[in-house]
Every structure is written in C-alpha cells, then in structure tokens.
Amino acid sequence: MFSISLGPDGAELRPLEPRHAAEFLDHMDRGRESVGQYIKVPDAVTDLESSRTYLRQYAEKAAADTGRIYGTWAEGTLVGSVLFRTMDLALGVAEAGCWLEPSAAGRGLATRAVRVIIDWAIEERGIHRVEWLVAAPNQASIAVARRLGMTKDGVLREFYPHRGRRFDVEVWSVLAPEWRAGKEIG
C-alpha cells in the first residue's frame, strides 16, 4: 500500500479498501451528523457489513476504472475521505468529492487531499474536466472548490433529495488547461 504526504503536519492520503471497514465505520460514527448534513454516506454506512459493502463498491469501481476512494489520515487516524464518485475516461470527465469529520476541519486537509487526486486524474489519467457537485448550503465544500480554482458552472435547482429536504446543487468544475495554468501560477 502507498501513502502520500499531505504536508508537514504528517497528514497522509492512502487508498481506502474493504479491509479498512472497521476503521471507516469508526470514522463515520465520529462524523455521522456533521458529514451527513449534505451527503448520504453516513446513512449508508451504519454497521460493519455496510461499511465493508461501501468500500467494496469502490474497490470494484477502481478495478473497472470508474471511480476511486482514498482516506485522509491525521495523527494515524482516518479523519476524512476524498473520492472520484464517477470517472468516465472515454469522456474525460470525473466527479470529485470529499468529507471530513469535525475534528479535522479547518486545517486545509480536504483541499490538500483533493488537489492530489485531481492532479493525478488530469496528469496521469487524461481527465479533461473534474466536476464538483455540492449542496448549495454546504459552504465548507464550496470553499474547497474555490481554493482548487474551480469555476461555478450553474445550479441544479432542488436536485438532491436528502433527509426529507430537496437541496439546490451547485456544479463547479476545473478543466485540465485551467488546472495546469493554476499550478504554474501557484
């Protein structure tokens, strides 16, 4: 297994695999309410078997080259995840996303981790467009999109049903030439 340093604070990015099911469940339990405000993962991962199933689905996506999931570890504890929910290599489009449990928020971990996977997707896999779909009230996730140099493409009104509400979804994206130009600047 590999790990990628996310900076001098010792945080690391590593693949999340079915063998991490117990650790992933513990992570979901710590962040269930916070993470679950806007995404469905905590509602889907409620016990060891559902945790294993969720990670197995991403292992199958990785094998089929249609998605990936990685964990963000800080001080040896899984505190967040970044992923490509979808990847279409023929179209050159991938949808990225992330979450962090509350203890890890505010340190730039999500931005640093997503930056690594976007760079990999564009430079190694030839992805041309990376999308970021976010519930409109999720200002923390919108801030990540901005820090990554993404452009707001538009709003899908009342697109996302979650926990009895329908959220508007903002669509953000970065294109490969924009990503490369941003790397040259900063």
PDB file of C-alpha atoms in Angstrom:
ATOM      1  CA  MET A   1       0.000   0.000   0.000  1.00  0.00           C
ATOM      2  CA  PHE A   2       1.153   3.533  -0.627  1.00  0.00           C
ATOM      3  CA  SER A   3       0.661   6.769   1.218  1.00  0.00           C
ATOM      4  CA  ILE A   4       1.151  10.321   0.004  1.00  0.00           C
ATOM      5  CA  SER A   5       2.190  13.055   2.396  1.00  0.00           C
ATOM      6  CA  LEU A   6      -0.239  15.958   2.572  1.00  0.00           C
ATOM      7  CA  GLY A   7       2.285  18.269   4.177  1.00  0.00           C
ATOM      8  CA  PRO A   8       4.486  18.942   7.177  1.00  0.00           C
ATOM      9  CA  ASP A   9       1.714  18.189   9.681  1.00  0.00           C
ATOM     10  CA  GLY A  10       2.092  14.460   8.943  1.00  0.00           C
ATOM     11  CA  ALA A  11      -1.330  14.002   7.327  1.00  0.00           C
ATOM     12  CA  GLU A  12      -1.440  11.290   4.663  1.00  0.00           C
ATOM     13  CA  LEU A  13      -3.591  10.195   1.764  1.00  0.00           C
ATOM     14  CA  ARG A  14      -3.980   6.423   1.323  1.00  0.00           C
ATOM     15  CA  PRO A  15      -6.296   4.138  -0.639  1.00  0.00           C
ATOM     16  CA  LEU A  16      -9.367   3.045   1.311  1.00  0.00           C
ATOM     17  CA  GLU A  17     -10.015  -0.660   0.847  1.00  0.00           C
ATOM     18  CA  PRO A  18     -12.569  -3.155   2.188  1.00  0.00           C
ATOM     19  CA  ARG A  19     -10.015  -4.232   4.823  1.00  0.00           C
ATOM     20  CA  HIS A  20     -10.439  -0.760   6.372  1.00  0.00           C
ATOM     21  CA  ALA A  21     -14.156  -1.360   7.030  1.00  0.00           C
ATOM     22  CA  ALA A  22     -13.944  -1.183  10.845  1.00  0.00           C
ATOM     23  CA  GLU A  23     -11.798   1.945  10.765  1.00  0.00           C
ATOM     24  CA  PHE A  24     -14.115   3.507   8.161  1.00  0.00           C
ATOM     25  CA  LEU A  25     -17.153   2.732  10.321  1.00  0.00           C
ATOM     26  CA  ASP A  26     -15.474   4.338  13.352  1.00  0.00           C
ATOM     27  CA  HIS A  27     -14.744   7.404  11.212  1.00  0.00           C
ATOM     28  CA  MET A  28     -18.373   7.568  10.063  1.00  0.00           C
ATOM     29  CA  ASP A  29     -19.577   7.242  13.661  1.00  0.00           C
ATOM     30  CA  ARG A  30     -17.390  10.184  14.741  1.00  0.00           C
ATOM     31  CA  GLY A  31     -18.595  12.372  11.879  1.00  0.00           C
ATOM     32  CA  ARG A  32     -22.064  10.976  11.245  1.00  0.00           C
ATOM     33  CA  GLU A  33     -24.097  14.114  11.976  1.00  0.00           C
ATOM     34  CA  SER A  34     -21.651  16.629  10.559  1.00  0.00           C
ATOM     35  CA  VAL A  35     -20.822  14.695   7.392  1.00  0.00           C
ATOM     36  CA  GLY A  36     -24.429  13.566   6.987  1.00  0.00           C
ATOM     37  CA  GLN A  37     -25.809  17.084   6.768  1.00  0.00           C
ATOM     38  CA  TYR A  38     -25.325  17.118   2.999  1.00  0.00           C
ATOM     39  CA  ILE A  39     -24.240  13.671   1.808  1.00  0.00           C
ATOM     40  CA  LYS A  40     -25.689  10.175   2.098  1.00  0.00           C
ATOM     41  CA  VAL A  41     -22.574   8.191   3.031  1.00  0.00           C
ATOM     42  CA  PRO A  42     -23.214   8.221   6.813  1.00  0.00           C
ATOM     43  CA  ASP A  43     -26.769   6.992   6.228  1.00  0.00           C
ATOM     44  CA  ALA A  44     -25.450   4.127   4.086  1.00  0.00           C
ATOM     45  CA  VAL A  45     -22.571   3.128   6.400  1.00  0.00           C
ATOM     46  CA  THR A  46     -24.217   2.129   9.669  1.00  0.00           C
ATOM     47  CA  ASP A  47     -22.558  -1.149  10.646  1.00  0.00           C
ATOM     48  CA  LEU A  48     -19.535  -3.231   9.756  1.00  0.00           C
ATOM     49  CA  GLU A  49     -21.202  -5.042   6.859  1.00  0.00           C
ATOM     50  CA  SER A  50     -22.498  -1.837   5.232  1.00  0.00           C
ATOM     51  CA  SER A  51     -19.061  -0.280   5.696  1.00  0.00           C
ATOM     52  CA  ARG A  52     -17.429  -3.248   4.000  1.00  0.00           C
ATOM     53  CA  THR A  53     -20.034  -3.138   1.209  1.00  0.00           C
ATOM     54  CA  TYR A  54     -19.467   0.576   0.602  1.00  0.00           C
ATOM     55  CA  LEU A  55     -15.695   0.128   0.354  1.00  0.00           C
ATOM     56  CA  ARG A  56     -16.121  -2.986  -1.784  1.00  0.00           C
ATOM     57  CA  GLN A  57     -18.211  -0.956  -4.253  1.00  0.00           C
ATOM     58  CA  TYR A  58     -15.314   1.472  -4.601  1.00  0.00           C
ATOM     59  CA  ALA A  59     -12.831  -1.389  -4.981  1.00  0.00           C
ATOM     60  CA  GLU A  60     -14.991  -2.613  -7.870  1.00  0.00           C
ATOM     61  CA  LYS A  61     -15.089   0.910  -9.330  1.00  0.00           C
ATOM     62  CA  ALA A  62     -11.300   1.096  -9.096  1.00  0.00           C
ATOM     63  CA  ALA A  63     -10.979  -2.267 -10.856  1.00  0.00           C
ATOM     64  CA  ALA A  64     -13.351  -1.065 -13.589  1.00  0.00           C
ATOM     65  CA  ASP A  65     -11.612   2.343 -13.745  1.00  0.00           C
ATOM     66  CA  THR A  66     -14.873   4.167 -12.995  1.00  0.00           C
ATOM     67  CA  GLY A  67     -14.149   5.626  -9.542  1.00  0.00           C
ATOM     68  CA  ARG A  68     -11.752   5.716  -6.587  1.00  0.00           C
ATOM     69  CA  ILE A  69     -11.811   6.389  -2.857  1.00  0.00           C
ATOM     70  CA  TYR A  70      -8.939   7.462  -0.609  1.00  0.00           C
ATOM     71  CA  GLY A  71      -8.705   8.132   3.095  1.00  0.00           C
ATOM     72  CA  THR A  72      -7.168  11.112   4.799  1.00  0.00           C
ATOM     73  CA  TRP A  73      -5.269  10.133   7.932  1.00  0.00           C
ATOM     74  CA  ALA A  74      -4.085  12.611  10.568  1.00  0.00           C
ATOM     75  CA  GLU A  75      -2.056  11.512  13.586  1.00  0.00           C
ATOM     76  CA  GLY A  76      -2.657   7.918  12.474  1.00  0.00           C
ATOM     77  CA  THR A  77      -6.471   8.220  12.494  1.00  0.00           C
ATOM     78  CA  LEU A  78      -8.787   8.135   9.491  1.00  0.00           C
ATOM     79  CA  VAL A  79     -10.463  11.573   9.579  1.00  0.00           C
ATOM     80  CA  GLY A  80     -11.805  12.045   6.060  1.00  0.00           C
ATOM     81  CA  SER A  81     -12.139  10.780   2.539  1.00  0.00           C
ATOM     82  CA  VAL A  82     -11.715  12.064  -0.977  1.00  0.00           C
ATOM     83  CA  LEU A  83     -13.069  10.278  -3.974  1.00  0.00           C
ATOM     84  CA  PHE A  84     -13.969  10.193  -7.582  1.00  0.00           C
ATOM     85  CA  ARG A  85     -17.614   9.253  -7.315  1.00  0.00           C
ATOM     86  CA  THR A  86     -17.558   8.744 -11.067  1.00  0.00           C
ATOM     87  CA  MET A  87     -14.829   8.614 -13.709  1.00  0.00           C
ATOM     88  CA  ASP A  88     -15.523   8.343 -17.415  1.00  0.00           C
ATOM     89  CA  LEU A  89     -12.174   8.035 -19.173  1.00  0.00           C
ATOM     90  CA  ALA A  90     -13.759   7.983 -22.647  1.00  0.00           C
ATOM     91  CA  LEU A  91     -15.446  11.340 -21.991  1.00  0.00           C
ATOM     92  CA  GLY A  92     -12.548  12.616 -19.900  1.00  0.00           C
ATOM     93  CA  VAL A  93     -14.860  13.610 -17.041  1.00  0.00           C
ATOM     94  CA  ALA A  94     -14.701  12.755 -13.339  1.00  0.00           C
ATOM     95  CA  GLU A  95     -16.740  13.900 -10.340  1.00  0.00           C
ATOM     96  CA  ALA A  96     -14.649  14.532  -7.228  1.00  0.00           C
ATOM     97  CA  GLY A  97     -15.876  14.896  -3.659  1.00  0.00           C
ATOM     98  CA  CYS A  98     -14.718  14.869  -0.073  1.00  0.00           C
ATOM     99  CA  TRP A  99     -15.691  14.964   3.571  1.00  0.00           C
ATOM    100  CA  LEU A 100     -14.001  15.397   6.926  1.00  0.00           C
ATOM    101  CA  GLU A 101     -15.108  14.626  10.432  1.00  0.00           C
ATOM    102  CA  PRO A 102     -15.349  17.743  12.650  1.00  0.00           C
ATOM    103  CA  SER A 103     -12.042  17.147  14.469  1.00  0.00           C
ATOM    104  CA  ALA A 104     -10.143  17.543  11.186  1.00  0.00           C
ATOM    105  CA  ALA A 105     -11.935  20.581   9.777  1.00  0.00           C
ATOM    106  CA  GLY A 106     -10.252  23.920   9.283  1.00  0.00           C
ATOM    107  CA  ARG A 107      -6.728  22.650   8.587  1.00  0.00           C
ATOM    108  CA  GLY A 108      -6.830  22.525   4.792  1.00  0.00           C
ATOM    109  CA  LEU A 109      -6.796  18.722   4.722  1.00  0.00           C
ATOM    110  CA  ALA A 110      -9.677  18.385   2.257  1.00  0.00           C
ATOM    111  CA  THR A 111      -8.185  20.898  -0.160  1.00  0.00           C
ATOM    112  CA  ARG A 112      -4.736  19.294   0.008  1.00  0.00           C
ATOM    113  CA  ALA A 113      -6.122  15.787  -0.483  1.00  0.00           C
ATOM    114  CA  VAL A 114      -8.428  16.718  -3.365  1.00  0.00           C
ATOM    115  CA  ARG A 115      -5.572  18.602  -5.029  1.00  0.00           C
ATOM    116  CA  VAL A 116      -3.581  15.332  -5.099  1.00  0.00           C
ATOM    117  CA  ILE A 117      -6.352  13.293  -6.705  1.00  0.00           C
ATOM    118  CA  ILE A 118      -7.261  15.971  -9.258  1.00  0.00           C
ATOM    119  CA  ASP A 119      -3.643  16.283 -10.291  1.00  0.00           C
ATOM    120  CA  TRP A 120      -3.428  12.501 -10.676  1.00  0.00           C
ATOM    121  CA  ALA A 121      -6.646  12.355 -12.715  1.00  0.00           C
ATOM    122  CA  ILE A 122      -5.560  15.104 -15.088  1.00  0.00           C
ATOM    123  CA  GLU A 123      -1.874  14.320 -15.429  1.00  0.00           C
ATOM    124  CA  GLU A 124      -1.886  10.532 -15.174  1.00  0.00           C
ATOM    125  CA  ARG A 125      -5.328   9.517 -16.435  1.00  0.00           C
ATOM    126  CA  GLY A 126      -6.034  12.194 -19.019  1.00  0.00           C
ATOM    127  CA  ILE A 127      -9.184  13.553 -17.418  1.00  0.00           C
ATOM    128  CA  HIS A 128     -10.137  16.846 -19.056  1.00  0.00           C
ATOM    129  CA  ARG A 129     -12.925  18.034 -16.729  1.00  0.00           C
ATOM    130  CA  VAL A 130     -13.210  17.462 -12.983  1.00  0.00           C
ATOM    131  CA  GLU A 131     -16.627  18.276 -11.573  1.00  0.00           C
ATOM    132  CA  TRP A 132     -17.630  19.127  -8.011  1.00  0.00           C
ATOM    133  CA  LEU A 133     -21.323  18.831  -7.130  1.00  0.00           C
ATOM    134  CA  VAL A 134     -22.248  20.368  -3.803  1.00  0.00           C
ATOM    135  CA  ALA A 135     -25.451  21.089  -1.880  1.00  0.00           C
ATOM    136  CA  ALA A 136     -25.821  24.879  -2.031  1.00  0.00           C
ATOM    137  CA  PRO A 137     -25.827  25.382   1.774  1.00  0.00           C
ATOM    138  CA  ASN A 138     -22.546  23.447   2.159  1.00  0.00           C
ATOM    139  CA  GLN A 139     -20.253  26.462   2.370  1.00  0.00           C
ATOM    140  CA  ALA A 140     -17.236  24.450   3.530  1.00  0.00           C
ATOM    141  CA  SER A 141     -17.331  22.328   0.373  1.00  0.00           C
ATOM    142  CA  ILE A 142     -17.894  25.377  -1.820  1.00  0.00           C
ATOM    143  CA  ALA A 143     -14.813  26.951  -0.217  1.00  0.00           C
ATOM    144  CA  VAL A 144     -12.779  23.866  -1.192  1.00  0.00           C
ATOM    145  CA  ALA A 145     -13.967  24.211  -4.808  1.00  0.00           C
ATOM    146  CA  ARG A 146     -12.902  27.859  -4.821  1.00  0.00           C
ATOM    147  CA  ARG A 147      -9.490  27.107  -3.292  1.00  0.00           C
ATOM    148  CA  LEU A 148      -8.962  24.491  -6.004  1.00  0.00           C
ATOM    149  CA  GLY A 149      -9.555  27.118  -8.693  1.00  0.00           C
ATOM    150  CA  MET A 150     -12.855  25.695  -9.856  1.00  0.00           C
ATOM    151  CA  THR A 151     -15.497  27.727 -11.689  1.00  0.00           C
ATOM    152  CA  LYS A 152     -19.163  27.678 -10.743  1.00  0.00           C
ATOM    153  CA  ASP A 153     -20.978  26.377 -13.813  1.00  0.00           C
ATOM    154  CA  GLY A 154     -24.513  26.698 -12.502  1.00  0.00           C
ATOM    155  CA  VAL A 155     -27.179  25.457 -10.126  1.00  0.00           C
ATOM    156  CA  LEU A 156     -29.409  22.409 -10.403  1.00  0.00           C
ATOM    157  CA  ARG A 157     -32.481  23.624  -8.559  1.00  0.00           C
ATOM    158  CA  GLU A 158     -33.956  21.263  -5.932  1.00  0.00           C
ATOM    159  CA  PHE A 159     -31.928  18.451  -7.488  1.00  0.00           C
ATOM    160  CA  TYR A 160     -30.789  16.493  -4.453  1.00  0.00           C
ATOM    161  CA  PRO A 161     -33.245  14.853  -2.024  1.00  0.00           C
ATOM    162  CA  HIS A 162     -31.637  14.219   1.353  1.00  0.00           C
ATOM    163  CA  ARG A 163     -33.136  13.575   4.773  1.00  0.00           C
ATOM    164  CA  GLY A 164     -36.542  14.952   3.843  1.00  0.00           C
ATOM    165  CA  ARG A 165     -35.314  18.074   2.029  1.00  0.00           C
ATOM    166  CA  ARG A 166     -34.509  18.908  -1.564  1.00  0.00           C
ATOM    167  CA  PHE A 167     -31.268  20.833  -1.954  1.00  0.00           C
ATOM    168  CA  ASP A 168     -30.162  23.009  -4.828  1.00  0.00           C
ATOM    169  CA  VAL A 169     -26.863  21.627  -6.115  1.00  0.00           C
ATOM    170  CA  GLU A 170     -24.089  23.884  -7.327  1.00  0.00           C
ATOM    171  CA  VAL A 171     -21.966  22.487 -10.144  1.00  0.00           C
ATOM    172  CA  TRP A 172     -18.316  23.554 -10.068  1.00  0.00           C
ATOM    173  CA  SER A 173     -15.567  22.372 -12.389  1.00  0.00           C
ATOM    174  CA  VAL A 174     -11.974  22.764 -13.443  1.00  0.00           C
ATOM    175  CA  LEU A 175     -10.667  21.937 -16.909  1.00  0.00           C
ATOM    176  CA  ALA A 176      -7.247  20.420 -17.492  1.00  0.00           C
ATOM    177  CA  PRO A 177      -5.753  23.574 -19.105  1.00  0.00           C
ATOM    178  CA  GLU A 178      -7.034  25.694 -16.193  1.00  0.00           C
ATOM    179  CA  TRP A 179      -5.604  23.230 -13.677  1.00  0.00           C
ATOM    180  CA  ARG A 180      -2.202  23.279 -15.322  1.00  0.00           C
ATOM    181  CA  ALA A 181      -2.199  27.089 -15.568  1.00  0.00           C
ATOM    182  CA  GLY A 182      -3.111  27.315 -11.882  1.00  0.00           C
ATOM    183  CA  LYS A 183      -0.189  25.042 -10.965  1.00  0.00           C
ATOM    184  CA  GLU A 184       2.207  27.300 -12.879  1.00  0.00           C
ATOM    185  CA  ILE A 185       0.968  30.386 -11.020  1.00  0.00           C
ATOM    186  CA  GLY A 186       0.948  28.988  -7.524  1.00  0.00           C
TER     187      GLY A 186
END
